[in-house]
């Protein structure tokens, strides 16, 4: 059974940083694209970042480029999202996800099959 559990959310001031973590189990990173999505209150889900199967490439949404860095540690079955220069519009539930059928470019647009429950990030002064 695939399980994804996020942690590390919280409140931060604009311009601050936060590192999210996600503990994964039930699948191998070699066979799955892994990613981070977010959903703000009253808005649709947005793909934030994705690492392709086997870790060869990392993709970012325009809103994340230059500020967010996604990484993974397959040996520990962990995903990370380092978020710097945070803005109030980054406030959302952040959800880690995995998929063995889609490429990152497709998954960032349409979502992934396996998802965690999310961790809330609030950016406010």
XYZ file of C-alpha atoms in Angstrom:
125
model
C 0.000 0.000 0.000
C 1.344 3.387 -1.008
C 1.473 5.890 1.848
C 2.649 9.491 1.859
C 2.788 11.584 5.024
C 3.781 15.239 4.943
C 5.140 17.287 7.825
C 6.953 20.541 8.417
C 4.197 23.042 7.640
C 3.554 26.056 9.790
C 3.355 29.831 9.855
C 6.098 32.044 8.494
C 6.488 35.719 7.671
C 6.800 36.942 4.083
C 10.368 36.512 2.881
C 10.951 33.612 5.225
C 11.776 29.969 4.559
C 10.245 26.621 5.358
C 11.256 23.049 4.599
C 8.584 20.444 4.048
C 9.247 16.725 4.320
C 7.276 13.728 3.136
C 7.736 10.147 4.308
C 6.905 7.665 1.556
C 6.313 3.935 1.661
C 4.930 1.183 -0.515
C 6.705 2.103 -3.749
C 10.137 2.710 -5.221
C 11.351 6.066 -6.483
C 12.859 4.382 -9.536
C 9.377 3.463 -10.778
C 7.452 6.576 -9.798
C 7.491 10.260 -10.511
C 7.223 12.140 -7.209
C 5.945 15.635 -6.677
C 4.547 18.399 -4.548
C 1.188 20.055 -5.136
C -0.612 22.785 -3.270
C -4.179 23.875 -2.822
C -5.170 27.222 -1.409
C -8.522 27.719 0.242
C -11.222 28.072 -2.420
C -8.827 27.385 -5.286
C -7.882 24.429 -7.431
C -4.875 22.178 -7.002
C -1.596 23.464 -8.444
C 1.437 21.390 -9.341
C 4.520 22.880 -7.684
C 7.468 20.582 -8.396
C 8.195 17.093 -9.668
C 11.133 14.703 -9.871
C 10.961 12.232 -12.724
C 11.193 8.448 -12.338
C 14.709 7.561 -11.269
C 15.484 11.150 -10.309
C 16.904 12.275 -13.623
C 15.030 15.554 -13.969
C 13.280 18.061 -11.740
C 10.513 20.335 -12.953
C 9.014 23.417 -11.316
C 5.902 25.481 -11.820
C 6.645 29.063 -12.843
C 5.438 30.200 -9.432
C 8.107 28.046 -7.757
C 11.108 28.611 -10.005
C 13.992 30.334 -8.267
C 12.379 30.082 -4.824
C 11.550 26.419 -4.211
C 13.852 23.410 -4.395
C 12.576 19.849 -4.459
C 14.834 16.971 -3.486
C 14.541 13.353 -2.484
C 16.449 10.690 -0.606
C 15.427 7.336 -2.080
C 17.459 5.423 0.512
C 15.305 6.996 3.242
C 12.131 7.130 1.125
C 11.861 10.851 1.787
C 10.807 13.831 -0.327
C 11.613 17.420 0.554
C 10.504 20.862 -0.554
C 12.706 23.764 0.488
C 10.754 26.992 0.161
C 12.559 30.327 0.310
C 11.420 33.938 -0.177
C 7.909 32.921 0.712
C 4.999 35.158 -0.276
C 1.463 35.433 1.135
C 0.181 33.842 -2.076
C 2.148 30.699 -1.218
C -0.327 30.049 1.615
C -1.891 26.633 0.938
C -2.082 22.990 1.873
C 1.029 21.319 0.460
C 0.592 17.734 -0.653
C 3.226 15.228 -1.685
C 2.331 12.726 -4.357
C 3.561 9.859 -6.502
C 2.571 8.332 -9.817
C 3.883 5.467 -11.906
C 1.922 6.200 -15.067
C 2.585 9.829 -15.934
C 5.550 11.952 -16.789
C 6.235 15.003 -14.637
C 4.974 17.429 -17.253
C 1.635 15.619 -17.434
C 1.404 14.987 -13.710
C 2.019 18.630 -12.781
C -0.994 19.548 -14.878
C -3.337 16.689 -14.089
C -2.225 15.342 -10.714
C -0.826 12.076 -9.428
C -2.492 8.835 -8.416
C -1.137 8.651 -4.867
C -1.362 11.640 -2.514
C -0.830 12.457 1.123
C -3.250 14.438 3.267
C -1.242 17.634 3.174
C 0.438 20.036 5.540
C -0.660 23.661 5.890
C 1.709 26.517 5.122
C 0.625 30.008 6.110
C 2.622 33.042 4.992
C 1.514 36.153 6.800
C 2.890 39.139 8.639
